[in-house]
Amino acid sequence: MKKIMLTGDRPTGRLHVGHYVGSLKRRVELQNTGDFDEIFIMIADAQALTDNADNPEKVRQNIIEVALDYMACGLDPEKSTLFIQSQIPELCELSFYYMNLVTVSRLQRNPTVKAEIQMRNFEASIPVGFFTYPISQAADITAFKATTVPVGEDQMPMIEQTKEIVHKFNSVYGETLVDPKILLPDNAACLRLPGIDGKAKMSKSLGNCIYLSEEPEDIKKKVFSMFTDPGHIRIEDPGKLEGNTVFTYLDAFCRPEYFPEFLPEYENLDELKAHYQRGGLGDMKVKRFLNNVLQAELEPIRNRRKELQKDIPAIYEVLKKGSEKAEAVAAQTLSEVKAAMKINYFDDEELIKTQAEKFSER
Ligand code: TRP
């Protein structure tokens, strides 16, 4: 069976370092292994509209921001198909048929949808499109016969729901859809990178993000304002690592080569952590190190982004070409789905013949 990767992001803002360690970095690594027969990276504008229906301009403006972030991180249109969800009408058609295979109560139990409804104060007036977006996400995944979906932990319920739809479809209509596997980051810090304030999730609405395109001065300011261990007051005090955002970020971003480069007194992160826990290591020193690490990680991304920004029409061209290619693939799957569901009347010569016979006997 072909190995096919599909994933995507909602275009509601520039991408941040949480997106990077949670999924983007892995996608680029996987792309460059050459292990996949096809890679599809989707800008999920239709999904973004499910809770931004009154703000289409926001979605429209952020398409290019996300595309620039993708390519700046190393997603390469020669190797990966970058496309825009709304340009693939087949996804709507698939969703429409999948809706028959999912119950309202199953959607109500989806933990991500539940949390998002609370966060947006939608309780009394949930838009139907928002409520059903896990079904449309199943269409996104199955349309491309994805075998691997690299995403963050919060997307786990969506993949579970997709698998249920796949199993249900295949058992009712015959083996047609491909069962996808989720691919989570293997490092706990990357799984759920907190915001700079230590809050559970980095998000634009909480104002606790470091963006991929952030300028060096702003990265530094944000690192120095980061939440650490509130009980670690004097340098001599023993410090805690749990819930210490600076160390969580080091877990997510630090590479062995950064020690000789920026902090040669320590061999590795374990030594640095042990010193902090013992006492005698100040927050400022750790923050200076993290700042150097983040600057080193983000500088090449920011520079590539600035290069790419010089030719914006070329980026739209990439998305247009990618959307054309993606639509052809989705159309093929849709025709298989319609055949399995027996709604391919005009392609079915056998149907026409048997009906003709039936009526000639009357
Ligand atoms: N729900 C994803 C997010 O919020 C975006 C998305 C839409 C997606 N369709 C997808 C991710 C299909 C993976 C596969 O980030």
GROMACS .gro file of C-alpha atoms and ligand atoms in nm:
model
  377
    1MET     CA    1   0.000   0.000   0.000
    2LYS     CA    2   0.117   0.352  -0.076
    3LYS     CA    3   0.241   0.566   0.214
    4ILE     CA    4   0.052   0.891   0.212
    5MET     CA    5   0.080   1.173   0.461
    6LEU     CA    6  -0.184   1.439   0.509
    7THR     CA    7  -0.212   1.715   0.763
    8GLY     CA    8  -0.302   2.080   0.786
    9ASP     CA    9  -0.368   2.391   0.989
   10ARG     CA   10  -0.643   2.647   1.021
   11PRO     CA   11  -0.540   2.983   0.878
   12THR     CA   12  -0.642   3.203   1.171
   13GLY     CA   13  -0.299   3.353   1.238
   14ARG     CA   14   0.072   3.316   1.178
   15LEU     CA   15   0.210   2.984   1.300
   16HIS     CA   16   0.400   2.974   1.629
   17VAL     CA   17   0.669   2.760   1.788
   18GLY     CA   18   0.400   2.533   1.938
   19HIS     CA   19   0.293   2.442   1.583
   20TYR     CA   20   0.658   2.395   1.495
   21VAL     CA   21   0.759   2.143   1.761
   22GLY     CA   22   0.409   1.989   1.770
   23SER     CA   23   0.393   1.895   1.404
   24LEU     CA   24   0.564   2.117   1.147
   25LYS     CA   25   0.920   2.010   1.223
   26ARG     CA   26   0.825   1.644   1.198
   27ARG     CA   27   0.648   1.698   0.866
   28VAL     CA   28   0.958   1.850   0.718
   29GLU     CA   29   1.177   1.566   0.848
   30LEU     CA   30   0.935   1.308   0.709
   31GLN     CA   31   0.919   1.492   0.378
   32ASN     CA   32   1.295   1.481   0.352
   33THR     CA   33   1.329   1.111   0.430
   34GLY     CA   34   1.159   1.042   0.097
   35ASP     CA   35   0.966   0.757   0.263
   36PHE     CA   36   0.626   0.884   0.153
   37ASP     CA   37   0.476   0.831  -0.190
   38GLU     CA   38   0.264   1.143  -0.152
   39ILE     CA   39   0.245   1.429   0.097
   40PHE     CA   40  -0.052   1.664   0.120
   41ILE     CA   41  -0.042   1.975   0.338
   42MET     CA   42  -0.372   2.155   0.364
   43ILE     CA   43  -0.457   2.508   0.465
   44ALA     CA   44  -0.793   2.440   0.632
   45ASP     CA   45  -0.974   2.763   0.549
   46ALA     CA   46  -1.319   2.602   0.532
   47GLN     CA   47  -1.265   2.460   0.879
   48ALA     CA   48  -1.144   2.801   1.004
   49LEU     CA   49  -1.471   2.950   0.878
   50THR     CA   50  -1.674   2.713   1.096
   51ASP     CA   51  -1.602   2.939   1.392
   52ASN     CA   52  -1.510   3.256   1.203
   53ALA     CA   53  -1.808   3.283   0.971
   54ASP     CA   54  -1.838   3.654   1.044
   55ASN     CA   55  -1.471   3.720   0.976
   56PRO     CA   56  -1.380   3.584   0.633
   57GLU     CA   57  -1.122   3.859   0.588
   58LYS     CA   58  -0.917   3.718   0.876
   59VAL     CA   59  -0.912   3.377   0.711
   60ARG     CA   60  -0.832   3.527   0.371
   61GLN     CA   61  -0.538   3.729   0.507
   62ASN     CA   62  -0.389   3.435   0.691
   63ILE     CA   63  -0.375   3.191   0.397
   64ILE     CA   64  -0.054   3.350   0.276
   65GLU     CA   65   0.090   3.379   0.628
   66VAL     CA   66   0.049   3.006   0.682
   67ALA     CA   67   0.184   2.921   0.336
   68LEU     CA   68   0.492   3.138   0.403
   69ASP     CA   69   0.544   2.973   0.742
   70TYR     CA   70   0.518   2.629   0.581
   71MET     CA   71   0.772   2.699   0.313
   72ALA     CA   72   1.001   2.889   0.551
   73CYS     CA   73   1.015   2.578   0.771
   74GLY     CA   74   1.121   2.368   0.476
   75LEU     CA   75   0.804   2.226   0.326
   76ASP     CA   76   0.899   2.207  -0.038
   77PRO     CA   77   0.633   2.227  -0.310
   78GLU     CA   78   0.849   1.996  -0.523
   79LYS     CA   79   0.803   1.723  -0.263
   80SER     CA   80   0.475   1.811  -0.089
   81THR     CA   81   0.143   1.924  -0.233
   82LEU     CA   82   0.038   2.244  -0.055
   83PHE     CA   83  -0.328   2.329  -0.113
   84ILE     CA   84  -0.632   2.518   0.013
   85GLN     CA   85  -0.923   2.318   0.153
   86SER     CA   86  -1.208   2.531   0.013
   87GLN     CA   87  -1.081   2.480  -0.341
   88ILE     CA   88  -1.161   2.108  -0.325
   89PRO     CA   89  -1.544   2.084  -0.352
   90GLU     CA   90  -1.522   1.701  -0.337
   91LEU     CA   91  -1.450   1.737   0.036
   92CYS     CA   92  -1.800   1.879   0.091
   93GLU     CA   93  -1.958   1.597  -0.099
   94LEU     CA   94  -1.773   1.335   0.102
   95SER     CA   95  -1.870   1.509   0.428
   96PHE     CA   96  -2.233   1.505   0.322
   97TYR     CA   97  -2.233   1.127   0.284
   98TYR     CA   98  -2.027   1.065   0.598
   99MET     CA   99  -2.283   1.263   0.800
  100ASN     CA  100  -2.519   0.967   0.764
  101LEU     CA  101  -2.269   0.748   0.950
  102VAL     CA  102  -2.224   0.963   1.262
  103THR     CA  103  -2.470   1.032   1.542
  104VAL     CA  104  -2.529   1.366   1.712
  105SER     CA  105  -2.443   1.213   2.049
  106ARG     CA  106  -2.111   1.082   1.914
  107LEU     CA  107  -2.019   1.435   1.802
  108GLN     CA  108  -2.125   1.574   2.140
  109ARG     CA  109  -1.880   1.338   2.308
  110ASN     CA  110  -1.580   1.452   2.099
  111PRO     CA  111  -1.355   1.602   2.370
  112THR     CA  112  -1.185   1.857   2.145
  113VAL     CA  113  -1.517   1.987   2.014
  114LYS     CA  114  -1.649   1.996   2.372
  115ALA     CA  115  -1.354   2.202   2.495
  116GLU     CA  116  -1.371   2.436   2.196
  117ILE     CA  117  -1.744   2.496   2.245
  118GLN     CA  118  -1.672   2.599   2.605
  119MET     CA  119  -1.377   2.817   2.510
  120ARG     CA  120  -1.583   3.006   2.252
  121ASN     CA  121  -1.896   3.034   2.469
  122PHE     CA  122  -2.094   2.861   2.198
  123GLU     CA  123  -2.300   2.649   2.443
  124ALA     CA  124  -2.639   2.791   2.353
  125SER     CA  125  -2.575   2.863   1.986
  126ILE     CA  126  -2.333   2.618   1.830
  127PRO     CA  127  -2.306   2.668   1.454
  128VAL     CA  128  -2.396   2.339   1.284
  129GLY     CA  129  -2.088   2.364   1.064
  130PHE     CA  130  -1.865   2.394   1.367
  131PHE     CA  131  -2.035   2.105   1.542
  132THR     CA  132  -1.980   1.879   1.243
  133TYR     CA  133  -1.623   1.977   1.158
  134PRO     CA  134  -1.484   1.642   1.280
  135ILE     CA  135  -1.683   1.486   0.992
  136SER     CA  136  -1.535   1.727   0.742
  137GLN     CA  137  -1.193   1.649   0.884
  138ALA     CA  138  -1.261   1.280   0.815
  139ALA     CA  139  -1.332   1.382   0.457
  140ASP     CA  140  -1.001   1.571   0.441
  141ILE     CA  141  -0.810   1.266   0.557
  142THR     CA  142  -0.989   0.998   0.359
  143ALA     CA  143  -1.012   1.194   0.033
  144PHE     CA  144  -0.636   1.159  -0.001
  145LYS     CA  145  -0.624   0.800   0.131
  146ALA     CA  146  -0.388   0.922   0.402
  147THR     CA  147  -0.207   0.651   0.595
  148THR     CA  148  -0.025   0.890   0.830
  149VAL     CA  149  -0.156   1.208   0.993
  150PRO     CA  150   0.110   1.396   1.191
  151VAL     CA  151  -0.071   1.631   1.429
  152GLY     CA  152  -0.070   1.758   1.786
  153GLU     CA  153  -0.229   1.572   2.075
  154ASP     CA  154  -0.545   1.785   2.063
  155GLN     CA  155  -0.625   1.631   1.724
  156MET     CA  156  -0.638   1.276   1.859
  157PRO     CA  157  -1.021   1.275   1.895
  158MET     CA  158  -1.052   1.385   1.530
  159ILE     CA  159  -0.844   1.093   1.410
  160GLU     CA  160  -1.040   0.853   1.629
  161GLN     CA  161  -1.362   0.984   1.484
  162THR     CA  162  -1.218   0.949   1.132
  163LYS     CA  163  -1.124   0.587   1.199
  164GLU     CA  164  -1.479   0.516   1.315
  165ILE     CA  165  -1.620   0.666   0.996
  166VAL     CA  166  -1.377   0.461   0.787
  167HIS     CA  167  -1.476   0.138   0.963
  168LYS     CA  168  -1.844   0.214   0.940
  169PHE     CA  169  -1.823   0.310   0.573
  170ASN     CA  170  -1.622   0.002   0.482
  171SER     CA  171  -1.851  -0.231   0.672
  172VAL     CA  172  -2.169  -0.087   0.520
  173TYR     CA  173  -2.054  -0.024   0.161
  174GLY     CA  174  -1.751  -0.250   0.121
  175GLU     CA  175  -1.378  -0.191   0.161
  176THR     CA  176  -1.319   0.156   0.009
  177LEU     CA  177  -1.158   0.398   0.255
  178VAL     CA  178  -0.810   0.381   0.406
  179ASP     CA  179  -0.768   0.365   0.784
  180PRO     CA  180  -0.528   0.645   0.893
  181LYS     CA  181  -0.273   0.642   1.174
  182ILE     CA  182  -0.203   0.942   1.393
  183LEU     CA  183   0.160   1.037   1.442
  184LEU     CA  184   0.224   1.228   1.765
  185PRO     CA  185   0.551   1.401   1.864
  186ASP     CA  186   0.773   1.158   2.056
  187ASN     CA  187   0.886   1.416   2.312
  188ALA     CA  188   0.645   1.514   2.593
  189ALA     CA  189   0.752   1.881   2.577
  190CYS     CA  190   0.667   1.890   2.205
  191LEU     CA  191   0.335   1.719   2.261
  192ARG     CA  192   0.196   2.015   2.447
  193LEU     CA  193   0.420   2.317   2.444
  194PRO     CA  194   0.286   2.569   2.697
  195GLY     CA  195   0.260   2.941   2.629
  196ILE     CA  196   0.533   3.172   2.766
  197ASP     CA  197   0.305   3.237   3.066
  198GLY     CA  198   0.312   2.866   3.155
  199LYS     CA  199  -0.055   2.823   3.058
  200ALA     CA  200  -0.142   2.484   2.914
  201LYS     CA  201  -0.161   2.588   2.553
  202MET     CA  202   0.007   2.841   2.330
  203SER     CA  203  -0.268   3.036   2.160
  204LYS     CA  204  -0.311   3.367   1.991
  205SER     CA  205  -0.615   3.457   2.199
  206LEU     CA  206  -0.415   3.413   2.521
  207GLY     CA  207  -0.134   3.634   2.385
  208ASN     CA  208   0.130   3.386   2.501
  209CYS     CA  209   0.285   3.285   2.167
  210ILE     CA  210   0.628   3.309   2.013
  211TYR     CA  211   0.570   3.322   1.638
  212LEU     CA  212   0.795   3.155   1.383
  213SER     CA  213   0.843   3.489   1.211
  214GLU     CA  214   0.913   3.678   1.535
  215GLU     CA  215   1.197   3.937   1.525
  216PRO     CA  216   1.508   3.868   1.741
  217GLU     CA  217   1.434   4.150   1.988
  218ASP     CA  218   1.080   4.022   2.048
  219ILE     CA  219   1.197   3.664   2.096
  220LYS     CA  220   1.438   3.790   2.360
  221LYS     CA  221   1.173   3.997   2.538
  222LYS     CA  222   0.937   3.702   2.544
  223VAL     CA  223   1.201   3.460   2.672
  224PHE     CA  224   1.298   3.697   2.952
  225SER     CA  225   0.933   3.738   3.054
  226MET     CA  226   0.881   3.361   3.070
  227PHE     CA  227   0.724   3.183   3.363
  228THR     CA  228   0.972   2.977   3.572
  229ASP     CA  229   0.952   2.840   3.928
  230PRO     CA  230   0.787   3.104   4.148
  231GLY     CA  231   0.953   2.946   4.455
  232HIS     CA  232   1.302   2.996   4.309
  233ILE     CA  233   1.372   3.340   4.448
  234ARG     CA  234   1.744   3.357   4.529
  235ILE     CA  235   2.008   3.194   4.308
  236GLU     CA  236   2.106   2.959   4.594
  237ASP     CA  237   1.749   2.826   4.630
  238PRO     CA  238   1.678   2.482   4.485
  239GLY     CA  239   1.458   2.515   4.176
  240LYS     CA  240   1.175   2.301   4.040
  241LEU     CA  241   1.159   2.173   3.683
  242GLU     CA  242   0.793   2.067   3.681
  243GLY     CA  243   0.583   2.343   3.532
  244ASN     CA  244   0.897   2.546   3.466
  245THR     CA  245   0.833   2.679   3.117
  246VAL     CA  246   1.195   2.767   3.044
  247PHE     CA  247   1.300   2.406   3.096
  248THR     CA  248   1.002   2.273   2.901
  249TYR     CA  249   1.115   2.487   2.607
  250LEU     CA  250   1.471   2.360   2.645
  251ASP     CA  251   1.335   2.004   2.635
  252ALA     CA  252   1.156   2.090   2.313
  253PHE     CA  253   1.429   2.290   2.135
  254CYS     CA  254   1.773   2.216   2.278
  255ARG     CA  255   2.022   2.020   2.066
  256PRO     CA  256   2.348   1.878   2.206
  257GLU     CA  257   2.559   2.111   1.991
  258TYR     CA  258   2.416   2.419   2.163
  259PHE     CA  259   2.609   2.343   2.484
  260PRO     CA  260   2.962   2.385   2.343
  261GLU     CA  261   2.833   2.685   2.146
  262PHE     CA  262   2.643   2.878   2.413
  263LEU     CA  263   2.699   2.717   2.754
  264PRO     CA  264   3.026   2.525   2.754
  265GLU     CA  265   3.036   2.492   3.138
  266TYR     CA  266   2.773   2.217   3.105
  267GLU     CA  267   2.792   1.890   2.916
  268ASN     CA  268   2.422   1.858   2.848
  269LEU     CA  269   2.068   1.941   2.956
  270ASP     CA  270   2.066   1.684   3.237
  271GLU     CA  271   2.364   1.854   3.402
  272LEU     CA  272   2.201   2.194   3.372
  273LYS     CA  273   1.876   2.060   3.521
  274ALA     CA  274   2.060   1.891   3.809
  275HIS     CA  275   2.235   2.218   3.897
  276TYR     CA  276   1.908   2.408   3.891
  277GLN     CA  277   1.743   2.154   4.121
  278ARG     CA  278   2.039   2.161   4.362
  279GLY     CA  279   2.038   2.540   4.379
  280GLY     CA  280   2.302   2.788   4.271
  281LEU     CA  281   2.182   2.840   3.914
  282GLY     CA  282   1.989   3.159   3.842
  283ASP     CA  283   1.689   3.191   3.610
  284MET     CA  284   1.863   3.465   3.412
  285LYS     CA  285   2.142   3.236   3.305
  286VAL     CA  286   1.899   2.967   3.190
  287LYS     CA  287   1.690   3.225   3.006
  288ARG     CA  288   1.999   3.363   2.832
  289PHE     CA  289   2.077   3.011   2.713
  290LEU     CA  290   1.720   2.949   2.596
  291ASN     CA  291   1.725   3.280   2.412
  292ASN     CA  292   2.040   3.173   2.226
  293VAL     CA  293   1.885   2.837   2.143
  294LEU     CA  294   1.561   2.989   2.012
  295GLN     CA  295   1.747   3.255   1.815
  296ALA     CA  296   1.956   2.982   1.651
  297GLU     CA  297   1.646   2.775   1.570
  298LEU     CA  298   1.432   3.059   1.438
  299GLU     CA  299   1.686   3.268   1.248
  300PRO     CA  300   1.704   3.045   0.938
  301ILE     CA  301   1.323   3.019   0.928
  302ARG     CA  302   1.281   3.396   0.953
  303ASN     CA  303   1.541   3.456   0.685
  304ARG     CA  304   1.386   3.208   0.444
  305ARG     CA  305   1.047   3.368   0.508
  306LYS     CA  306   1.184   3.712   0.418
  307GLU     CA  307   1.321   3.569   0.091
  308LEU     CA  308   0.988   3.403   0.010
  309GLN     CA  309   0.798   3.725   0.086
  310LYS     CA  310   0.973   3.892  -0.208
  311ASP     CA  311   0.761   3.692  -0.453
  312ILE     CA  312   0.409   3.660  -0.313
  313PRO     CA  313   0.246   3.582  -0.651
  314ALA     CA  314   0.473   3.275  -0.672
  315ILE     CA  315   0.335   3.150  -0.340
  316TYR     CA  316  -0.023   3.183  -0.465
  317GLU     CA  317   0.084   2.996  -0.779
  318VAL     CA  318   0.219   2.711  -0.562
  319LEU     CA  319  -0.115   2.693  -0.379
  320LYS     CA  320  -0.312   2.703  -0.704
  321LYS     CA  321  -0.109   2.422  -0.863
  322GLY     CA  322  -0.128   2.222  -0.540
  323SER     CA  323  -0.505   2.269  -0.519
  324GLU     CA  324  -0.546   2.145  -0.878
  325LYS     CA  325  -0.344   1.836  -0.805
  326ALA     CA  326  -0.526   1.773  -0.476
  327GLU     CA  327  -0.864   1.808  -0.645
  328ALA     CA  328  -0.779   1.540  -0.900
  329VAL     CA  329  -0.692   1.298  -0.619
  330ALA     CA  330  -1.005   1.380  -0.418
  331ALA     CA  331  -1.222   1.339  -0.730
  332GLN     CA  332  -1.089   0.986  -0.781
  333THR     CA  333  -1.172   0.891  -0.420
  334LEU     CA  334  -1.517   1.049  -0.449
  335SER     CA  335  -1.594   0.841  -0.755
  336GLU     CA  336  -1.491   0.525  -0.566
  337VAL     CA  337  -1.710   0.632  -0.274
  338LYS     CA  338  -2.010   0.693  -0.501
  339ALA     CA  339  -1.960   0.358  -0.672
  340ALA     CA  340  -1.944   0.184  -0.332
  341MET     CA  341  -2.263   0.363  -0.228
  342LYS     CA  342  -2.431   0.270  -0.558
  343ILE     CA  343  -2.504   0.629  -0.652
  344ASN     CA  344  -2.300   0.615  -0.973
  345TYR     CA  345  -2.609   0.550  -1.187
  346PHE     CA  346  -2.481   0.672  -1.521
  347ASP     CA  347  -2.152   0.481  -1.506
  348ASP     CA  348  -2.327   0.157  -1.426
  349GLU     CA  349  -2.416  -0.020  -1.749
  350GLU     CA  350  -2.526  -0.328  -1.557
  351LEU     CA  351  -2.786  -0.119  -1.372
  352ILE     CA  352  -2.927   0.027  -1.690
  353LYS     CA  353  -2.941  -0.313  -1.857
  354THR     CA  354  -3.115  -0.490  -1.569
  355GLN     CA  355  -3.366  -0.210  -1.531
  356ALA     CA  356  -3.440  -0.225  -1.904
  357GLU     CA  357  -3.497  -0.602  -1.876
  358LYS     CA  358  -3.719  -0.561  -1.573
  359PHE     CA  359  -3.944  -0.317  -1.753
  360SER     CA  360  -3.957  -0.519  -2.076
  361GLU     CA  361  -4.105  -0.811  -1.881
  362ARG     CA  362  -4.397  -0.603  -1.757
  363TRP     N1  363  -0.813   2.058   1.291
  363TRP     C1  364  -0.679   2.091   1.250
  363TRP     C2  365  -0.631   2.206   1.340
  363TRP     O1  366  -0.711   2.271   1.403
  363TRP     C3  367  -0.669   2.132   1.106
  363TRP     C4  368  -0.711   2.025   1.011
  363TRP     C5  369  -0.821   2.028   0.927
  363TRP     C6  370  -0.647   1.899   0.991
  363TRP     N2  371  -0.827   1.914   0.856
  363TRP     C7  372  -0.724   1.832   0.891
  363TRP     C8  373  -0.535   1.836   1.046
  363TRP     C9  374  -0.690   1.702   0.850
  363TRP    C10  375  -0.503   1.706   1.004
  363TRP    C11  376  -0.580   1.641   0.906
  363TRP     O2  377  -0.514   2.233   1.344
   0.00000   0.00000   0.00000
